[in-house]
mmCIF file of C-alpha atoms and ligand atoms in Angstrom:
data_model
loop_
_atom_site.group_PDB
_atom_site.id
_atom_site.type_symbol
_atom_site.label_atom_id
_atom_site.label_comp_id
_atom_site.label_asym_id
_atom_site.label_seq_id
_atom_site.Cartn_x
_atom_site.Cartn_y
_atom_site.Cartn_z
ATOM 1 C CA UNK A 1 6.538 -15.838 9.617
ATOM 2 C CA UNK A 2 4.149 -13.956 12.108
ATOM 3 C CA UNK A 3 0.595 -14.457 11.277
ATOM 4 C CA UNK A 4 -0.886 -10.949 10.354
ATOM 5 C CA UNK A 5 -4.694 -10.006 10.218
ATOM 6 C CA UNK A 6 -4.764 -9.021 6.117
ATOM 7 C CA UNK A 7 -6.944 -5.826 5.879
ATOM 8 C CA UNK A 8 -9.622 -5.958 2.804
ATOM 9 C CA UNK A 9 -9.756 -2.402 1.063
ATOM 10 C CA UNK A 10 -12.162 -0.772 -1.006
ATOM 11 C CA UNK A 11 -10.976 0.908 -4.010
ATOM 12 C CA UNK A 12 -12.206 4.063 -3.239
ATOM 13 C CA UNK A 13 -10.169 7.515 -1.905
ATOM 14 C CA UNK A 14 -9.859 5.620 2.114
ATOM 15 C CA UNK A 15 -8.830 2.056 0.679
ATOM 16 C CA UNK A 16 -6.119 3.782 -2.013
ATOM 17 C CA UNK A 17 -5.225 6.392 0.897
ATOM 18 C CA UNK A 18 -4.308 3.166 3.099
ATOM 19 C CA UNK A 19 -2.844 0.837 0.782
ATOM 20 C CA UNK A 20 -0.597 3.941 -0.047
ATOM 21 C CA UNK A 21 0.718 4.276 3.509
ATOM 22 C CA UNK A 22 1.129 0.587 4.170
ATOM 23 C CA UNK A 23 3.627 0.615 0.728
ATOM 24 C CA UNK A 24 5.103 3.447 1.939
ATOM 25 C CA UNK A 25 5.544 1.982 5.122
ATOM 26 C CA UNK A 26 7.285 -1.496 3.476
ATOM 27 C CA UNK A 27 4.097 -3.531 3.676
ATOM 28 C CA UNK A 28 2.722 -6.129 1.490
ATOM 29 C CA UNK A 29 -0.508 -5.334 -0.547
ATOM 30 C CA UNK A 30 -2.313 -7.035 -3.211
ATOM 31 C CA UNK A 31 -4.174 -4.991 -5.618
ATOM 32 C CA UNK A 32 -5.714 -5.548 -8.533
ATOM 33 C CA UNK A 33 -5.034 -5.337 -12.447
ATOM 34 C CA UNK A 34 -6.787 -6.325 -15.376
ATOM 35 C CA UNK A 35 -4.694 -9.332 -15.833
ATOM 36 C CA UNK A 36 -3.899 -10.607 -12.371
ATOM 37 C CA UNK A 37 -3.985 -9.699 -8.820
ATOM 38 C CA UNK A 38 -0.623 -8.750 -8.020
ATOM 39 C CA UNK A 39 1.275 -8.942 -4.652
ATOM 40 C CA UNK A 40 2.655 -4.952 -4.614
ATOM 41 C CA UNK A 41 6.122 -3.809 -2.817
ATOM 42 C CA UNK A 42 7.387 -0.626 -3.038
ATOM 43 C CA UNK A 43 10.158 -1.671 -5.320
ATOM 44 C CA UNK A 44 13.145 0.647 -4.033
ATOM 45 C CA UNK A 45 12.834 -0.846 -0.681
ATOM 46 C CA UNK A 46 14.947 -4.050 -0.649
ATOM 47 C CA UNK A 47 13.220 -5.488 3.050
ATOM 48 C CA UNK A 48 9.403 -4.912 1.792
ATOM 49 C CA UNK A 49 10.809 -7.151 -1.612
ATOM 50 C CA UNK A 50 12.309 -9.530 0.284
ATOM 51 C CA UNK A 51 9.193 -10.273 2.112
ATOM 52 C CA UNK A 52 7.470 -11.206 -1.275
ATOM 53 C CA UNK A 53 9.696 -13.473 -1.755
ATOM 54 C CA UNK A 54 8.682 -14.967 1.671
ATOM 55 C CA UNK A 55 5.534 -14.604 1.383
ATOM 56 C CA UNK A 56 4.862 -16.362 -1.577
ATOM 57 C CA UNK A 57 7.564 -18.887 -0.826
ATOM 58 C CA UNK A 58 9.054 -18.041 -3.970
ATOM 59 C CA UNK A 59 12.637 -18.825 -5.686
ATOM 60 C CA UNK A 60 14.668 -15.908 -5.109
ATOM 61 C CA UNK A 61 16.030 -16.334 -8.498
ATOM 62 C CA UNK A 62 12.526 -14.729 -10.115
ATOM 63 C CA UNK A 63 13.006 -11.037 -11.180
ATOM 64 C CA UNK A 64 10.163 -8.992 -10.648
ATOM 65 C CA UNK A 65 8.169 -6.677 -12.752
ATOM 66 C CA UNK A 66 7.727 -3.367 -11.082
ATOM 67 C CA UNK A 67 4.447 -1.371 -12.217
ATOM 68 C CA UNK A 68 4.239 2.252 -12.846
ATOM 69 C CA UNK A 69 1.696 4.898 -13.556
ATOM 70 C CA UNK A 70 2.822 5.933 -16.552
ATOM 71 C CA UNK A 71 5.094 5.919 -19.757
ATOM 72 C CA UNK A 72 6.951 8.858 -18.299
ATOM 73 C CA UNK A 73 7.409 7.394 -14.979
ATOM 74 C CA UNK A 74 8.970 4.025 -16.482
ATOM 75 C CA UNK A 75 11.642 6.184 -17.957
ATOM 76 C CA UNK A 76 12.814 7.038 -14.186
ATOM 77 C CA UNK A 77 13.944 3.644 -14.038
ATOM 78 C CA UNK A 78 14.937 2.401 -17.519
ATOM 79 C CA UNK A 79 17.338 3.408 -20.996
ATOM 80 C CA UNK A 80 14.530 4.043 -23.473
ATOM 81 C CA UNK A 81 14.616 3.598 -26.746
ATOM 82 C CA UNK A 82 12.556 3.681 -29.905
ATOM 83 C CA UNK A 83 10.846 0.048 -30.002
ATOM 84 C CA UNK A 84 10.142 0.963 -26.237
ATOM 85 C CA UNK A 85 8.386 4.202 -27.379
ATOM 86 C CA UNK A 86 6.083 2.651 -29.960
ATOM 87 C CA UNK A 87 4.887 -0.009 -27.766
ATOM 88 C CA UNK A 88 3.885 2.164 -24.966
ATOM 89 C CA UNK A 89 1.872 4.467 -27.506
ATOM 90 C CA UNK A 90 -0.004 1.369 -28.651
ATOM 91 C CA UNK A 91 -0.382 -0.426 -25.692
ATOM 92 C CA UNK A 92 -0.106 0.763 -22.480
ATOM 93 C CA UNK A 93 -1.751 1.054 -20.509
ATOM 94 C CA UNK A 94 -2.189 -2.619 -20.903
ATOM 95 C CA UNK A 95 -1.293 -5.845 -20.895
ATOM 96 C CA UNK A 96 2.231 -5.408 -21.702
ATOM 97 C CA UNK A 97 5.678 -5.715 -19.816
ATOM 98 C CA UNK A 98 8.663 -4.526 -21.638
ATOM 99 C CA UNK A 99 11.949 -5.660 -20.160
ATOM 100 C CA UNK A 100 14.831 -2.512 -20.725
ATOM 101 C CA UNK A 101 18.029 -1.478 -19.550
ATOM 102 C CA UNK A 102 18.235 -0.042 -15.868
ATOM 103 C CA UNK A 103 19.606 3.719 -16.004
ATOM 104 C CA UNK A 104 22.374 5.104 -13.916
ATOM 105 C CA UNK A 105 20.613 6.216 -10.249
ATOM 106 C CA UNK A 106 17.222 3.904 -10.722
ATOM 107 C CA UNK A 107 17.213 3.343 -7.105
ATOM 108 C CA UNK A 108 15.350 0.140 -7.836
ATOM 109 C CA UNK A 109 16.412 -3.028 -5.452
ATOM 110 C CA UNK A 110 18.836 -5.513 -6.399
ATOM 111 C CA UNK A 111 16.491 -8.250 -5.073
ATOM 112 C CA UNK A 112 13.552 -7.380 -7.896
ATOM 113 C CA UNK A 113 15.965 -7.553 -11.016
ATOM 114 C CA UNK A 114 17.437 -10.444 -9.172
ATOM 115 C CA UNK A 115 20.902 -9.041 -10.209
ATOM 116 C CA UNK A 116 19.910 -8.471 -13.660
ATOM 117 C CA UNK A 117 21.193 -5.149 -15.531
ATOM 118 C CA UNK A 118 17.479 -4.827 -16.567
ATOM 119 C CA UNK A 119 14.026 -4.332 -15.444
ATOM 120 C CA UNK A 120 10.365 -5.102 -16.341
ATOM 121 C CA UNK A 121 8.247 -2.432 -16.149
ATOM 122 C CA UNK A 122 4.721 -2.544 -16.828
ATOM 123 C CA UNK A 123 2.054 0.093 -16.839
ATOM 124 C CA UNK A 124 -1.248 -1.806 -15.997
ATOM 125 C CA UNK A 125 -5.111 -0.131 -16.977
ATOM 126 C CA UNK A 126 -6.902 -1.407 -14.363
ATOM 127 C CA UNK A 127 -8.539 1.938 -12.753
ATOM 128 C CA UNK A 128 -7.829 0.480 -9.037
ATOM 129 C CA UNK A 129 -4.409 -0.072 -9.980
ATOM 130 C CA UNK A 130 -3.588 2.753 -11.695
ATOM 131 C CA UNK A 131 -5.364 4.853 -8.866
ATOM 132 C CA UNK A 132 -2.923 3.193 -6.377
ATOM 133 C CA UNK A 133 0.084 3.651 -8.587
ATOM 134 C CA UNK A 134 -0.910 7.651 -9.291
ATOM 135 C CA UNK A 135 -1.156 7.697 -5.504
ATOM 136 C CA UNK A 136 2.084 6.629 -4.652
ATOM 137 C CA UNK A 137 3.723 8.105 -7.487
ATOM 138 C CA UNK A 138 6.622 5.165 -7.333
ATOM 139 C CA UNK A 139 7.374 1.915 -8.570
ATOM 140 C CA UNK A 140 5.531 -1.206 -7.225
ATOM 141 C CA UNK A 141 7.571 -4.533 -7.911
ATOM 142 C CA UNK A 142 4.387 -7.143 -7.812
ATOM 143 C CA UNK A 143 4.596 -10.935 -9.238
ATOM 144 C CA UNK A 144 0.997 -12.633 -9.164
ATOM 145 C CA UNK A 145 -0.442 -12.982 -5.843
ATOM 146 C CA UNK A 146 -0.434 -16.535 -5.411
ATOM 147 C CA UNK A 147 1.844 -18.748 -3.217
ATOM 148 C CA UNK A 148 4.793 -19.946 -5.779
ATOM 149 C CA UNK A 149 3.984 -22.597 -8.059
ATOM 150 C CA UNK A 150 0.165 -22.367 -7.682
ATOM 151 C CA UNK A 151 -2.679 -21.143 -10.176
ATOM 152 C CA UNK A 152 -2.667 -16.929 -10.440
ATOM 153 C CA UNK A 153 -5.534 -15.201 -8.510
ATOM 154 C CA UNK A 154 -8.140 -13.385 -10.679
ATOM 155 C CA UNK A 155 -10.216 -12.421 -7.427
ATOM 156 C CA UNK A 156 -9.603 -10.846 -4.564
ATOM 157 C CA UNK A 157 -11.032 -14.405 -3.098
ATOM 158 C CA UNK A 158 -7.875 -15.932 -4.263
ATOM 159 C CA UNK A 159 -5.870 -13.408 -2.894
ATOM 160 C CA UNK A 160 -7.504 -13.922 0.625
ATOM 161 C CA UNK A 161 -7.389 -17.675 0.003
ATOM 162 C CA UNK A 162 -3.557 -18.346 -1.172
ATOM 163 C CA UNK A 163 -2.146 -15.416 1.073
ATOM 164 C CA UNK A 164 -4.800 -14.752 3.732
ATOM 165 C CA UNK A 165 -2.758 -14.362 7.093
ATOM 166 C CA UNK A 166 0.673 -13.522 5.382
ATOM 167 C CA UNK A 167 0.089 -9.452 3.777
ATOM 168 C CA UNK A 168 -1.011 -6.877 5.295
ATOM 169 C CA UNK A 169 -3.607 -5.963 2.635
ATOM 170 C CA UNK A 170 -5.590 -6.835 -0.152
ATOM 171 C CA UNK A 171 -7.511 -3.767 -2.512
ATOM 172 C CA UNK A 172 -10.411 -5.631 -3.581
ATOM 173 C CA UNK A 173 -11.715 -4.629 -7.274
ATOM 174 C CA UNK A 174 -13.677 -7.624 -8.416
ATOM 175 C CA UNK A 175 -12.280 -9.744 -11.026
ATOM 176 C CA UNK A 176 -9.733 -9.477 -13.504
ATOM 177 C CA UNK A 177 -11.332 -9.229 -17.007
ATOM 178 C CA UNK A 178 -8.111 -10.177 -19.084
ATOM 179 C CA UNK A 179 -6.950 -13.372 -16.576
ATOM 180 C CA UNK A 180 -3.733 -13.798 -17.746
ATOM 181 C CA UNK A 181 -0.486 -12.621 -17.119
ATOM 182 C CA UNK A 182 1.232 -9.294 -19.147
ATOM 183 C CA UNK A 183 2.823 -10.485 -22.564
ATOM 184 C CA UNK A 184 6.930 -9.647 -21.744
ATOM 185 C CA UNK A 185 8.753 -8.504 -24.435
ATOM 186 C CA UNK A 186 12.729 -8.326 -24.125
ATOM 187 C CA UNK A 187 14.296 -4.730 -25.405
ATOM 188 C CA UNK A 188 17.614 -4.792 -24.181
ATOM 189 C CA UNK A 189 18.852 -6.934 -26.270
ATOM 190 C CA UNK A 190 19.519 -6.809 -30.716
ATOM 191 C CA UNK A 191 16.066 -7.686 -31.674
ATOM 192 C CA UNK A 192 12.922 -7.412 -29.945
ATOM 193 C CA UNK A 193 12.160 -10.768 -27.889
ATOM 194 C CA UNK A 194 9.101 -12.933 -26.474
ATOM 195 C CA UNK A 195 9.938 -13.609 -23.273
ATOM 196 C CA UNK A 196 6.615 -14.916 -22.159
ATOM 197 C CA UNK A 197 3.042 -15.174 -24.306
ATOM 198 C CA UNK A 198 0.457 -13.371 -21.870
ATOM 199 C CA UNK A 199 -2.419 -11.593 -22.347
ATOM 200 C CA UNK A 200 -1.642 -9.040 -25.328
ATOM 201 C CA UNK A 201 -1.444 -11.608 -28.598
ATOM 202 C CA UNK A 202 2.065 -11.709 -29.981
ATOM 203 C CA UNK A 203 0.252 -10.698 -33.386
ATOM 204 C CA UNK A 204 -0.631 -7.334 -32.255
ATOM 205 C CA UNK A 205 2.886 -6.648 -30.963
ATOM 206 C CA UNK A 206 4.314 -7.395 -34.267
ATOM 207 C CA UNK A 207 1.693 -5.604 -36.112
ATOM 208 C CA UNK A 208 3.123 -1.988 -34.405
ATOM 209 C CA UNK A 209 6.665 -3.057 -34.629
ATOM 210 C CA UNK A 210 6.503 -4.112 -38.490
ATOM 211 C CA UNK A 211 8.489 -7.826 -38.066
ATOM 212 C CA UNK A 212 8.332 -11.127 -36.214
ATOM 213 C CA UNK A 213 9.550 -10.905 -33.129
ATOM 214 C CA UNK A 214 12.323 -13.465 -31.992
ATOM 215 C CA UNK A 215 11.061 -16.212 -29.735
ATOM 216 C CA UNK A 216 12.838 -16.745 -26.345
ATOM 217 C CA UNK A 217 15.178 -20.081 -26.121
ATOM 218 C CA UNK A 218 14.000 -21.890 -23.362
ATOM 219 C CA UNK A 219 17.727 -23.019 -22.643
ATOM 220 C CA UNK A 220 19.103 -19.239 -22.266
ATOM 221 C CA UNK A 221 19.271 -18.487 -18.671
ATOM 222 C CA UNK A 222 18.948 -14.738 -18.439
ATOM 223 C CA UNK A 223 16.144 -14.387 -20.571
ATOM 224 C CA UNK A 224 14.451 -17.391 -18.834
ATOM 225 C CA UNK A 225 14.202 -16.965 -15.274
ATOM 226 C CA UNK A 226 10.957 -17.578 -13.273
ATOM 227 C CA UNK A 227 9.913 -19.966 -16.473
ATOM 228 C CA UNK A 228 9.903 -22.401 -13.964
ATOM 229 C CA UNK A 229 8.056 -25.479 -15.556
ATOM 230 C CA UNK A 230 6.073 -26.637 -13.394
ATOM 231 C CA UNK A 231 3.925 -23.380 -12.564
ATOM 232 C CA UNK A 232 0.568 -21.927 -12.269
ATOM 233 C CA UNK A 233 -0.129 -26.145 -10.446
ATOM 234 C CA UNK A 234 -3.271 -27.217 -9.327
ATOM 235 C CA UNK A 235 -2.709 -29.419 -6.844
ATOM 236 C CA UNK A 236 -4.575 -32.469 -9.225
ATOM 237 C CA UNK A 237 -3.279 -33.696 -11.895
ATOM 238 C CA UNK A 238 -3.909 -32.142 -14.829
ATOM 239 C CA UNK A 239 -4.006 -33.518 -18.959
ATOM 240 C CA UNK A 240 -4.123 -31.646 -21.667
ATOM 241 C CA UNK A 241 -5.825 -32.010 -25.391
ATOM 242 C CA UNK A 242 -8.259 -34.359 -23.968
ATOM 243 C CA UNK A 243 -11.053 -34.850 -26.427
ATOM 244 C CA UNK A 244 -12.937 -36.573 -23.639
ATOM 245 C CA UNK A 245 -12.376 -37.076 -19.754
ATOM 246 C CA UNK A 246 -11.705 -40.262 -18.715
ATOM 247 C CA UNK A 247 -13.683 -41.617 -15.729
ATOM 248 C CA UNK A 248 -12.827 -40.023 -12.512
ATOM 249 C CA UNK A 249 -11.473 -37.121 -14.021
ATOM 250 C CA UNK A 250 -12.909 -33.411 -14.233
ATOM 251 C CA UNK A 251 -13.183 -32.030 -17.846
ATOM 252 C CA UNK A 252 -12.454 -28.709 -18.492
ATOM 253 C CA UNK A 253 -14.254 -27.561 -21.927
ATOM 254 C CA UNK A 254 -13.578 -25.153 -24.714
ATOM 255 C CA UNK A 255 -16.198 -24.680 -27.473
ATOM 256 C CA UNK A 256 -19.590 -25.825 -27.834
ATOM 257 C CA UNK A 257 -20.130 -29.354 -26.539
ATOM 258 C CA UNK A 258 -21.610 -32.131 -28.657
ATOM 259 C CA UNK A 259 -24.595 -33.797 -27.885
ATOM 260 C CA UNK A 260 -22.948 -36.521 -26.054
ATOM 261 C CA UNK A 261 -20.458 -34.604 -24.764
ATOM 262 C CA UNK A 262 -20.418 -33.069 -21.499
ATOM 263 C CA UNK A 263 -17.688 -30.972 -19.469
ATOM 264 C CA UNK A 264 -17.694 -29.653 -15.952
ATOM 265 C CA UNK A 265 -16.787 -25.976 -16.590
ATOM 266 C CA UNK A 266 -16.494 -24.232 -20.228
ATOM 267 C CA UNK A 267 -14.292 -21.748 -20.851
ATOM 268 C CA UNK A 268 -15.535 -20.232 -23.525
ATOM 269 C CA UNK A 269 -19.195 -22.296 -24.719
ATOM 270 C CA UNK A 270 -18.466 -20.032 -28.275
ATOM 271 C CA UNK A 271 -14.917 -20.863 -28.409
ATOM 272 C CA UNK A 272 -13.941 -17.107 -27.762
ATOM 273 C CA UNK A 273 -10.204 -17.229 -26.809
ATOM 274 C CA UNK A 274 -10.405 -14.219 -24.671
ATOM 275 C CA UNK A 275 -13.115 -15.023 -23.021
ATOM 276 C CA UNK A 276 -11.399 -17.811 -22.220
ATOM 277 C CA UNK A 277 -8.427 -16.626 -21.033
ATOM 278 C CA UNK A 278 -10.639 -14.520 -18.555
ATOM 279 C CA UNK A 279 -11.706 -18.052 -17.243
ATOM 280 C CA UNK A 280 -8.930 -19.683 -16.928
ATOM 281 C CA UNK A 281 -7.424 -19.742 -13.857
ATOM 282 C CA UNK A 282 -10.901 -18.958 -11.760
ATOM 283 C CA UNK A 283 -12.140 -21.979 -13.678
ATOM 284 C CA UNK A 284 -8.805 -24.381 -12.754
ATOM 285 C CA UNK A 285 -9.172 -22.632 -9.129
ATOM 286 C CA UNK A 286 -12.734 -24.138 -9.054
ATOM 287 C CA UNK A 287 -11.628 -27.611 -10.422
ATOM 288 C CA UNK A 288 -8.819 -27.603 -8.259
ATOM 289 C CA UNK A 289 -11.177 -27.604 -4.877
ATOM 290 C CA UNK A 290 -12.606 -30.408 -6.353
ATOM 291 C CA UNK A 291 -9.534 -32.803 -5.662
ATOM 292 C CA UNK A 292 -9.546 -35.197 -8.684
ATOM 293 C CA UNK A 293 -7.829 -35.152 -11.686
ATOM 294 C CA UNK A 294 -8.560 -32.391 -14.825
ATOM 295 C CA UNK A 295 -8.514 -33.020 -18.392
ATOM 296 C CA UNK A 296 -8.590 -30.180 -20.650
ATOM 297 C CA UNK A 297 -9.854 -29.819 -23.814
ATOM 298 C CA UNK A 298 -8.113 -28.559 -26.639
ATOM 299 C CA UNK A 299 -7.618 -25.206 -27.047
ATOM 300 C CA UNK A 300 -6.633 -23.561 -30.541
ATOM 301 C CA UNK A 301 -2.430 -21.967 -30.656
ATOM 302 C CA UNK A 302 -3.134 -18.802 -31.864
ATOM 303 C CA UNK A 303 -3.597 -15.271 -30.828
ATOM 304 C CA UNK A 304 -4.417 -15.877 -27.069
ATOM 305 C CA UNK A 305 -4.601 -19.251 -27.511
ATOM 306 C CA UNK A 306 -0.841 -19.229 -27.458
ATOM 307 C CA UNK A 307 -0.580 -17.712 -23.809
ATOM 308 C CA UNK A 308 -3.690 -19.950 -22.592
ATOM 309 C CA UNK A 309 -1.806 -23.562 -23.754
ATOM 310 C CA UNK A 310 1.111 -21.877 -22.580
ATOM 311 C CA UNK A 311 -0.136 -21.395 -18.608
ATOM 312 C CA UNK A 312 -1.691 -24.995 -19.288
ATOM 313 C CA UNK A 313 1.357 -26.798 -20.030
ATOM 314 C CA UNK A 314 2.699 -25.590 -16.896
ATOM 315 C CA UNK A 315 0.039 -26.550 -14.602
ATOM 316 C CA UNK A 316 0.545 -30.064 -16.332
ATOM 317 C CA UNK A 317 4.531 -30.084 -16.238
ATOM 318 C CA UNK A 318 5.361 -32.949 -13.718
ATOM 319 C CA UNK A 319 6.302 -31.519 -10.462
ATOM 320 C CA UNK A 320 8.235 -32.742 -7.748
HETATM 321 O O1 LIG B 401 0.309 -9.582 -15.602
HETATM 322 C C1 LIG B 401 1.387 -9.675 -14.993
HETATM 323 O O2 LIG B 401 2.467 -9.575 -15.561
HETATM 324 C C2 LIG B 401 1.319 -9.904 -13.485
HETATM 325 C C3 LIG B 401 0.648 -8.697 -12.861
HETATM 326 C C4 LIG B 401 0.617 -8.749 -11.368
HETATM 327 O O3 LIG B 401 1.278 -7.529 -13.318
HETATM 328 N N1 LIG B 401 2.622 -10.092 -12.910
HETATM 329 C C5 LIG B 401 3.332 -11.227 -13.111
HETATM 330 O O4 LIG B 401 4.524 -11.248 -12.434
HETATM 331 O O5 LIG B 401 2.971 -12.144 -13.808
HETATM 332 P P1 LIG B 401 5.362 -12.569 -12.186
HETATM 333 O O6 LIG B 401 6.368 -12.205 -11.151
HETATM 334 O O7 LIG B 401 4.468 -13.731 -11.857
HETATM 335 O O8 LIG B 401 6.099 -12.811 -13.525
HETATM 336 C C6 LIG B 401 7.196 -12.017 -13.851
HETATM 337 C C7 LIG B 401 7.899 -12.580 -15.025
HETATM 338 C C8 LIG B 401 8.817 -13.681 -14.612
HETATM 339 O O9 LIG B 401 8.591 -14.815 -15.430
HETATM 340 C C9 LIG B 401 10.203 -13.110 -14.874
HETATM 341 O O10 LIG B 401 11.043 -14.091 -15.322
HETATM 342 C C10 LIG B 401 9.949 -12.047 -15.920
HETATM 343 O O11 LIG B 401 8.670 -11.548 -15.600
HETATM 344 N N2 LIG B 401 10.880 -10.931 -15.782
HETATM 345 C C11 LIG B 401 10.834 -9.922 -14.901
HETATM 346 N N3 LIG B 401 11.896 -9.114 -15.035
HETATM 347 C C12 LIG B 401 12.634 -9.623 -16.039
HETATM 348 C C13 LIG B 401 13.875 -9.271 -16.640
HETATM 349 N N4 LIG B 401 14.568 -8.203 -16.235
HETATM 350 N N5 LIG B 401 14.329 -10.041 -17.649
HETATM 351 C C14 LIG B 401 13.635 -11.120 -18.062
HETATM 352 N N6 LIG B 401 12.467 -11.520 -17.509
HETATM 353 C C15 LIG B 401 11.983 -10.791 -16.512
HETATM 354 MG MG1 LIG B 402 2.981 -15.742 -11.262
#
């Protein structure tokens, strides 16, 4: 693919002015939320889609979530219903994709539902973000701006670094203060569904909606896609519930250290799962450029815990 010269924008009224043109126009820009950077295409134009998909080198299979500015504006797109309604009171904006039914005239490409009858939608806090979105007043299909397969950017140096060369522009905001990805819950179907643990705990969800919420089966293809196992992959090697690293090896701590303990980075020296989750991928990004192997501490399943062990299994999933 021609090699383009990626322009870094402010968020101010210039920078959201610009990145607004260059959607409008089909291009490629990264912008920030307050999980991830995302990789933004104006999601009812099937060529500027397509070249996510190329520029991240990404299975075409993935469906995409496209971000909006608002409740109202997801309803453009999507059937809504009641669960839907409840769940954007409480949470958006926010960490929180729901997954719905597309409505007759959506105008949304085939390429971001990947030929699904349904769509993500996601309606993201960030004030960068949300500036861009109100400034476009349209749907952005993003996935995390990182080349397929490897850790999520939570900085606009990411961006630059995975992507640099290959989008026309990046909206630089800082970093991400949640780190990971949107919590995806499926609506379409009987009963409300995890699709993916992210960064809104699965508690909270079923605190608003009054009952557990069913878990995805990882063998069900159409609620499954882009669970690709081997994700989010440092390039090292990397093992998880290590109590200890074993020589050679990087060790990625959670919690305060013992005495004769030591660890490379901490992602939380209190144990704080969210500030952990915050650290995650900057801290495997750091590791990473290191080149040897990473053991991980271990980190506790619950509330964001679940999402963080979740995004770590993945990055230690053998790959090929
Ligand atoms: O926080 C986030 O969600 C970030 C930021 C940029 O918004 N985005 C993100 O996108 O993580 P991506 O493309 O890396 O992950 C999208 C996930 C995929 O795992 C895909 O399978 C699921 O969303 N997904 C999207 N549309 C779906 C649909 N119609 N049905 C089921 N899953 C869907
Ligand atoms: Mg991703």
């Amino acid at each position: 693919m021609p090699q383009l010269s990626t322009e870094i924008l402010a968020a101010d009224g210039p920078g959201f002015a610009r990145a607004t043109e260059l959607l409008r126009q089909g291009a490629l820009v990264a912008f920030p939320t307050e999980t991830v950077y995302g990789l933004g295409a104006d999601a009812r134009q099937g060529q500027a889609v397509a070249a996510i998909y190329e520029a991240k080198g990404r299975p075409s299979f993935n469906p995409l979530i496209a971000h909006v500015h608002s409740a109202e504006a997801a309803q453009r797109y999507v059937r809504w219903n009641d669960l839907a309604e409840r769940l954007a009171q409480a949470f958006w904006p926010g960490p929180l994709t729901l997954v719905l039914p597309l409505r007759d005239g959506h105008g949304i490409s085939p390429l971001v539902t990947a030929g699904l009858e349904t769509l993500g939608l996601r309606v993201p806090a960030h004030p960068a973000g949300q500036a861009l979105l109100q400034a476009l007043d349209g749907p952005v299909a993003a996935p995390s701006a990182n080349p397929s397969g490897r850790i999520s950017p939570t900085t606009a140096a990411h961006v630059a670094g995975g992507l640099g060369g290959r989008i026309a522009a990046i909206l630089d905001d800082g970093a991400c203060g949640v780190g990971l990805e949107s919590t995806i819950i499926g609506l379409a179907g009987p009963e409300p569904m995890l699709l993916r643990p992210g960064g809104l705990a699965a508690e909270e969800i079923e605190a608003v909606l009054g009952r557990k919420l069913v878990m995805r089966n990882v063998h069900d293809p159409l609620t499954a896609p882009g669970q690709l196992l081997s994700h989010y992959a440092p390039g090292a090697s990397v093992r998880l519930n290590a109590s200890t690293a074993a020589p050679g090896e990087l060790y990625l701590g959670f919690g305060p250290m013992g005495n004769a303990q030591t660890c490379d980075l901490n992602l939380s020296e209190t144990g704080d799962l969210a500030e952990a989750a915050a650290n995650l991928f900057g801290h495997l990004h750091r590791l990473d450029a290191l080149g040897q192997p990473i053991a991980v501490a271990p980190i506790p399943d619950h509330g964001l815990g679940a999402a963080i062990n979740d995004r770590l299994r993945r990055a230690a999933a053998p790959r090929d």
